Coordinates of C-alpha atoms in Angstrom, one line a residue:
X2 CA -18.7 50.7 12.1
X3 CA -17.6 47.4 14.2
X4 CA -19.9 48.6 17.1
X5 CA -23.3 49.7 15.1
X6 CA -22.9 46.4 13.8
X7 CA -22.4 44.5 17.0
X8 CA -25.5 46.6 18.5
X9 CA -27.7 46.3 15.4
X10 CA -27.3 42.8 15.6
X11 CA -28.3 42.1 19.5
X12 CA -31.1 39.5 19.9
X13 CA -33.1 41.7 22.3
X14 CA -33.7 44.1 19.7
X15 CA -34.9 42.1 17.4
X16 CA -37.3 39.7 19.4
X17 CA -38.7 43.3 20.5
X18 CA -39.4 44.1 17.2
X19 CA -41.1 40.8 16.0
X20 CA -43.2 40.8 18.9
X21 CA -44.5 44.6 18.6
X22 CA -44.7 44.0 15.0
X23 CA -46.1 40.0 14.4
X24 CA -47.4 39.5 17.6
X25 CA -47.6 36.2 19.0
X26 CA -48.5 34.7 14.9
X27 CA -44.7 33.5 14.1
X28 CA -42.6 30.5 14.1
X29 CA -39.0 31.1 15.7
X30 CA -36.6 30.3 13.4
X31 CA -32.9 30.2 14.3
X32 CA -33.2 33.4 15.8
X33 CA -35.0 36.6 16.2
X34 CA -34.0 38.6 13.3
X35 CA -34.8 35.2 10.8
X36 CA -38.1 35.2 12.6
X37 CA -38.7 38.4 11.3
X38 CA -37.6 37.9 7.9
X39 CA -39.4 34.9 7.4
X40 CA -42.7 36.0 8.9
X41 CA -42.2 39.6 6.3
X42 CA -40.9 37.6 3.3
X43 CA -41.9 33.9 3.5
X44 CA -40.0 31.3 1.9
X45 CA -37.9 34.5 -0.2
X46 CA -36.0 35.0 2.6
X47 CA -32.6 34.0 3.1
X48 CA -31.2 33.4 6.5
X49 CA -28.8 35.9 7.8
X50 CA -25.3 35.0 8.0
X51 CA -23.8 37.1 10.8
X52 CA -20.1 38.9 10.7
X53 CA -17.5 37.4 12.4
X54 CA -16.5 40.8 14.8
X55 CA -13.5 40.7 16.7
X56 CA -11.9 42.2 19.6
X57 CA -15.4 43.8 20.5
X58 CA -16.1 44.1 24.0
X59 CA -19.4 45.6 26.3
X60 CA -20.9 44.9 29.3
X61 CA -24.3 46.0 27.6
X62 CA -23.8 42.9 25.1
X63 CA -22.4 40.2 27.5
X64 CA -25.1 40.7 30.4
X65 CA -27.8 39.3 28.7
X66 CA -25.7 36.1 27.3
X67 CA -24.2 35.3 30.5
X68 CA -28.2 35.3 32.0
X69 CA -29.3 33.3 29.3
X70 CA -26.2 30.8 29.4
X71 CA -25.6 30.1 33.2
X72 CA -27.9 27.4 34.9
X73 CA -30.7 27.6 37.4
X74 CA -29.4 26.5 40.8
X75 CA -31.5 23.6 41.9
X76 CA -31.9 25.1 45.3
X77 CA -34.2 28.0 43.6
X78 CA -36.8 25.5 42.3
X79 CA -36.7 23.6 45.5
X80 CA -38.7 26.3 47.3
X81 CA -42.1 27.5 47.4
X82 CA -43.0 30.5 48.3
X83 CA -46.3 31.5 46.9
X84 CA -49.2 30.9 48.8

């Protein structure tokens, strides 16, 4: 289905699996799931080419892109607080 897709396909599972299975002994490739392929299968591998998937919408899915996309406000890094 649309969604098993959608989920399969979510960075944090993959960059959970190349870590508990690589380790830190990888070079990041366009993203998690070519990492792995390239670490397992070397130059073989062919880089995946994701499904465009419409109309597919989750809260679970856009949580983590909107953390990774928005900026750092500038007043965060202006304090310190560790002593």
């Amino acid at each position: 289905s649309r969604a098993c897709y959608v989920f399969c396909h979510q960075d944090e599972l993959w960059r959970a699996l190349v870590l508990s299975s690589i380790g830190g002994d990888f070079r990041f490739e366009k993203c998690w799931k070519d990492t792995l392929g390239r670490s397992v299968r070397g130059e073989s591998y062919t880089p995946h080419n994701p499904l465009r998937v419409e109309n597919m919408y989750s809260d679970l899915l856009f949580q983590p892109w909107l953390c990774t996309s928005l900026g750092i406000d500038e007043e965060w890094c202006k304090v310190e607080n560790i002593e």
